[in-house]
């Protein structure tokens, strides 16, 4: 069904473009309007297919695992960086963030849509609020590390870890 949607979208778009390119001063509306309807129908088919894919049991199960594992990895990585204390020079913290957190942050963000389907919109909002705050703190740590502000970088590492722990706790509670 996905292929049909894409074919309708492509055919409608190309036919619509053709209808507008035939004459510089006018549009062949008898061709353009049906082409637009076909393209819109293709978009609707694709949206319906994507919605169905997002709610499939296999995707939801895989994404639940991704959400849980990525949050656990983020917290563990932050705890390792915090635990290393001053043995990591402040200007190196950003490299540890890039090396250890970025993939798990990306994994969580890619799977986050399933929170709504697995639980509820309110649960999604609660978890994402904590996650977003943690992510902002990580970005602040990265910037402070780059600028050499050691106290700020180390303080916000703790705050980021606390936010991600809370997001993980809420995810566990929802499960």
Short mmCIF file of N, CA, C and O in Angstrom, two decimals, residues 28-95:
data_model
loop_
_atom_site.label_atom_id
_atom_site.label_comp_id
_atom_site.label_asym_id
_atom_site.label_seq_id
_atom_site.Cartn_x
_atom_site.Cartn_y
_atom_site.Cartn_z
N UNK A 28 -3.69 24.88 -16.75
CA UNK A 28 -4.71 23.97 -17.25
C UNK A 28 -5.39 23.33 -16.03
O UNK A 28 -4.98 22.28 -15.54
N UNK A 29 -6.43 24.01 -15.53
CA UNK A 29 -7.08 23.61 -14.29
C UNK A 29 -7.76 22.25 -14.39
O UNK A 29 -7.84 21.51 -13.41
N UNK A 30 -8.22 21.90 -15.56
CA UNK A 30 -8.89 20.61 -15.73
C UNK A 30 -7.92 19.45 -15.51
O UNK A 30 -8.34 18.34 -15.18
N UNK A 31 -6.65 19.69 -15.63
CA UNK A 31 -5.64 18.68 -15.38
C UNK A 31 -5.01 18.85 -13.99
O UNK A 31 -4.73 17.88 -13.29
N UNK A 32 -4.84 20.11 -13.59
CA UNK A 32 -4.16 20.40 -12.33
C UNK A 32 -4.98 19.95 -11.10
O UNK A 32 -4.42 19.36 -10.17
N UNK A 33 -6.27 20.22 -11.09
CA UNK A 33 -7.11 19.87 -9.93
C UNK A 33 -7.17 18.36 -9.69
O UNK A 33 -6.93 17.90 -8.56
N UNK A 34 -7.46 17.55 -10.72
CA UNK A 34 -7.45 16.10 -10.46
C UNK A 34 -6.06 15.59 -10.04
O UNK A 34 -5.96 14.69 -9.19
N UNK A 35 -5.02 16.17 -10.60
CA UNK A 35 -3.66 15.77 -10.21
C UNK A 35 -3.42 16.09 -8.74
O UNK A 35 -2.82 15.29 -8.00
N UNK A 36 -3.90 17.23 -8.28
CA UNK A 36 -3.76 17.60 -6.87
C UNK A 36 -4.52 16.65 -5.97
O UNK A 36 -4.05 16.27 -4.90
N UNK A 37 -5.71 16.25 -6.39
CA UNK A 37 -6.53 15.31 -5.62
C UNK A 37 -5.81 13.97 -5.52
O UNK A 37 -5.76 13.35 -4.44
N UNK A 38 -5.24 13.51 -6.62
CA UNK A 38 -4.50 12.23 -6.61
C UNK A 38 -3.29 12.33 -5.67
O UNK A 38 -3.02 11.42 -4.88
N UNK A 39 -2.56 13.45 -5.73
CA UNK A 39 -1.39 13.64 -4.86
C UNK A 39 -1.82 13.66 -3.38
O UNK A 39 -1.18 13.03 -2.54
N UNK A 40 -2.89 14.36 -3.08
CA UNK A 40 -3.39 14.41 -1.70
C UNK A 40 -3.85 13.03 -1.22
O UNK A 40 -3.62 12.66 -0.07
N UNK A 41 -4.48 12.28 -2.09
CA UNK A 41 -4.88 10.92 -1.73
C UNK A 41 -3.65 10.07 -1.44
O UNK A 41 -3.65 9.27 -0.50
N UNK A 42 -2.60 10.25 -2.20
CA UNK A 42 -1.35 9.53 -1.95
C UNK A 42 -0.76 9.89 -0.59
O UNK A 42 -0.30 9.01 0.15
N UNK A 43 -0.80 11.17 -0.24
CA UNK A 43 -0.31 11.62 1.06
C UNK A 43 -1.14 10.99 2.18
O UNK A 43 -0.59 10.52 3.18
N UNK A 44 -2.45 10.95 2.00
CA UNK A 44 -3.32 10.36 3.03
C UNK A 44 -3.03 8.87 3.21
O UNK A 44 -3.01 8.36 4.33
N UNK A 45 -2.81 8.16 2.12
CA UNK A 45 -2.48 6.74 2.19
C UNK A 45 -1.16 6.55 2.94
O UNK A 45 -1.04 5.67 3.80
N UNK A 46 -0.17 7.37 2.62
CA UNK A 46 1.13 7.27 3.29
C UNK A 46 1.02 7.57 4.78
O UNK A 46 1.63 6.89 5.60
N UNK A 47 0.24 8.59 5.13
CA UNK A 47 0.05 8.93 6.55
C UNK A 47 -0.63 7.79 7.29
O UNK A 47 -0.23 7.44 8.40
N UNK A 48 -1.65 7.21 6.69
CA UNK A 48 -2.37 6.11 7.33
C UNK A 48 -1.44 4.91 7.52
O UNK A 48 -1.45 4.26 8.56
N UNK A 49 -0.63 4.64 6.52
CA UNK A 49 0.32 3.53 6.60
C UNK A 49 1.36 3.78 7.70
O UNK A 49 1.67 2.88 8.48
N UNK A 50 1.86 5.00 7.77
CA UNK A 50 2.86 5.34 8.79
C UNK A 50 2.26 5.23 10.19
O UNK A 50 2.92 4.77 11.12
N UNK A 51 1.01 5.67 10.34
CA UNK A 51 0.33 5.56 11.63
C UNK A 51 0.17 4.10 12.04
O UNK A 51 0.40 3.74 13.19
N UNK A 52 -0.18 3.27 11.09
CA UNK A 52 -0.31 1.84 11.37
C UNK A 52 1.02 1.20 11.72
O UNK A 52 1.09 0.38 12.64
N UNK A 53 2.07 1.59 11.02
CA UNK A 53 3.40 1.07 11.31
C UNK A 53 3.86 1.47 12.71
O UNK A 53 4.45 0.68 13.43
N UNK A 54 3.57 2.73 13.08
CA UNK A 54 4.00 3.23 14.38
C UNK A 54 3.30 2.52 15.53
O UNK A 54 3.81 2.47 16.64
N UNK A 55 2.12 1.97 15.28
CA UNK A 55 1.35 1.30 16.33
C UNK A 55 1.50 -0.22 16.31
O UNK A 55 0.86 -0.90 17.11
N UNK A 56 2.31 -0.73 15.42
CA UNK A 56 2.46 -2.18 15.35
C UNK A 56 3.15 -2.70 16.60
O UNK A 56 4.00 -2.03 17.20
N UNK A 57 2.79 -3.88 17.01
CA UNK A 57 3.32 -4.47 18.24
C UNK A 57 4.84 -4.61 18.18
O UNK A 57 5.53 -4.38 19.18
N UNK A 58 5.37 -4.97 17.03
CA UNK A 58 6.82 -5.16 16.90
C UNK A 58 7.56 -3.84 17.09
O UNK A 58 8.58 -3.78 17.80
N UNK A 59 7.06 -2.77 16.48
CA UNK A 59 7.70 -1.46 16.60
C UNK A 59 7.61 -0.96 18.04
O UNK A 59 8.58 -0.46 18.61
N UNK A 60 6.42 -1.11 18.64
CA UNK A 60 6.25 -0.64 20.01
C UNK A 60 7.16 -1.40 20.98
O UNK A 60 7.76 -0.80 21.87
N UNK A 61 7.27 -2.69 20.79
CA UNK A 61 8.13 -3.49 21.65
C UNK A 61 9.60 -3.10 21.48
O UNK A 61 10.33 -2.93 22.46
N UNK A 62 10.03 -2.95 20.25
CA UNK A 62 11.41 -2.56 19.98
C UNK A 62 11.71 -1.17 20.54
O UNK A 62 12.76 -0.94 21.14
N UNK A 63 10.76 -0.25 20.36
CA UNK A 63 10.98 1.11 20.85
C UNK A 63 10.96 1.18 22.37
O UNK A 63 11.68 1.97 22.97
N UNK A 64 10.14 0.34 23.01
CA UNK A 64 10.14 0.31 24.48
C UNK A 64 11.53 -0.09 24.97
O UNK A 64 12.06 0.51 25.90
N UNK A 65 12.12 -1.08 24.33
CA UNK A 65 13.47 -1.52 24.68
C UNK A 65 14.48 -0.40 24.43
O UNK A 65 15.35 -0.14 25.26
N UNK A 66 14.36 0.27 23.28
CA UNK A 66 15.26 1.38 22.95
C UNK A 66 15.16 2.49 23.99
O UNK A 66 16.19 3.03 24.43
N UNK A 67 13.93 2.83 24.38
CA UNK A 67 13.74 3.90 25.36
C UNK A 67 14.40 3.56 26.68
O UNK A 67 15.14 4.36 27.25
N UNK A 68 14.15 2.36 27.16
CA UNK A 68 14.68 1.94 28.46
C UNK A 68 16.21 1.84 28.42
O UNK A 68 16.90 2.38 29.29
N UNK A 69 16.73 1.16 27.42
CA UNK A 69 18.18 0.97 27.33
C UNK A 69 18.92 2.29 27.14
O UNK A 69 19.97 2.51 27.75
N UNK A 70 18.39 3.16 26.30
CA UNK A 70 19.10 4.41 26.04
C UNK A 70 19.13 5.28 27.30
O UNK A 70 20.17 5.87 27.61
N UNK A 71 18.02 5.34 28.05
CA UNK A 71 18.04 6.10 29.30
C UNK A 71 19.01 5.51 30.31
O UNK A 71 19.75 6.24 30.98
N UNK A 72 19.02 4.19 30.43
CA UNK A 72 19.97 3.55 31.35
C UNK A 72 21.41 3.83 30.94
O UNK A 72 22.26 4.11 31.80
N UNK A 73 21.70 3.78 29.65
CA UNK A 73 23.05 4.06 29.17
C UNK A 73 23.45 5.52 29.42
O UNK A 73 24.60 5.81 29.76
N UNK A 74 22.51 6.43 29.23
CA UNK A 74 22.79 7.85 29.45
C UNK A 74 23.15 8.08 30.91
O UNK A 74 24.15 8.73 31.23
N UNK A 75 22.32 7.54 31.81
CA UNK A 75 22.58 7.71 33.25
C UNK A 75 23.91 7.07 33.64
O UNK A 75 24.71 7.66 34.37
N UNK A 76 24.18 5.86 33.13
CA UNK A 76 25.44 5.18 33.46
C UNK A 76 26.64 5.98 32.94
O UNK A 76 27.65 6.11 33.65
N UNK A 77 26.54 6.52 31.74
CA UNK A 77 27.64 7.31 31.18
C UNK A 77 27.86 8.58 31.99
O UNK A 77 29.01 8.95 32.27
N UNK A 78 26.77 9.26 32.36
CA UNK A 78 26.92 10.46 33.18
C UNK A 78 27.52 10.13 34.54
O UNK A 78 28.38 10.85 35.04
N UNK A 79 27.07 9.03 35.13
CA UNK A 79 27.64 8.61 36.42
C UNK A 79 29.13 8.32 36.30
O UNK A 79 29.90 8.65 37.20
N UNK A 80 29.54 7.71 35.19
CA UNK A 80 30.98 7.44 34.96
C UNK A 80 31.77 8.74 34.85
O UNK A 80 32.86 8.85 35.41
N UNK A 81 31.22 9.69 34.12
CA UNK A 81 31.91 10.97 33.95
C UNK A 81 31.99 11.69 35.30
O UNK A 81 33.04 12.23 35.67
N UNK A 82 30.88 11.68 36.04
CA UNK A 82 30.86 12.32 37.36
C UNK A 82 31.83 11.60 38.30
O UNK A 82 32.58 12.23 39.04
N UNK A 83 31.80 10.27 38.26
CA UNK A 83 32.66 9.47 39.13
C UNK A 83 34.14 9.68 38.86
O UNK A 83 34.98 9.55 39.76
N UNK A 84 34.48 10.00 37.63
CA UNK A 84 35.88 10.25 37.30
C UNK A 84 36.38 11.54 37.94
O UNK A 84 37.58 11.74 38.08
N UNK A 85 35.43 12.40 38.30
CA UNK A 85 35.77 13.64 39.00
C UNK A 85 36.75 14.49 38.23
O UNK A 85 36.63 14.68 37.03
N UNK A 86 37.75 14.97 38.95
CA UNK A 86 38.70 15.91 38.34
C UNK A 86 39.78 15.20 37.52
O UNK A 86 40.65 15.85 36.96
N UNK A 87 39.71 13.85 37.45
CA UNK A 87 40.69 13.16 36.62
C UNK A 87 40.44 13.44 35.13
O UNK A 87 41.34 13.25 34.31
N UNK A 88 39.23 13.87 34.81
CA UNK A 88 38.95 14.31 33.44
C UNK A 88 39.08 15.84 33.42
O UNK A 88 38.33 16.53 34.10
N UNK A 89 40.04 16.36 32.67
CA UNK A 89 40.16 17.82 32.58
C UNK A 89 38.87 18.43 32.03
O UNK A 89 38.18 17.81 31.22
N UNK A 90 38.56 19.63 32.48
CA UNK A 90 37.28 20.25 32.11
C UNK A 90 37.11 20.35 30.60
O UNK A 90 36.02 20.14 30.07
N UNK A 91 38.17 20.63 29.88
CA UNK A 91 38.03 20.79 28.43
C UNK A 91 37.90 19.45 27.71
O UNK A 91 37.64 19.42 26.51
N UNK A 92 38.04 18.34 28.42
CA UNK A 92 37.85 17.01 27.84
C UNK A 92 36.44 16.46 28.07
O UNK A 92 36.05 15.48 27.45
N UNK A 93 35.70 17.06 28.99
CA UNK A 93 34.35 16.57 29.30
C UNK A 93 33.49 16.55 28.05
O UNK A 93 32.74 15.59 27.81
N UNK A 94 33.59 17.57 27.23
CA UNK A 94 32.77 17.63 26.01
C UNK A 94 33.04 16.45 25.09
O UNK A 94 32.14 15.93 24.44
N UNK A 95 34.29 15.99 25.04
CA UNK A 95 34.62 14.84 24.19
C UNK A 95 34.00 13.56 24.75
O UNK A 95 33.53 12.71 24.00
#
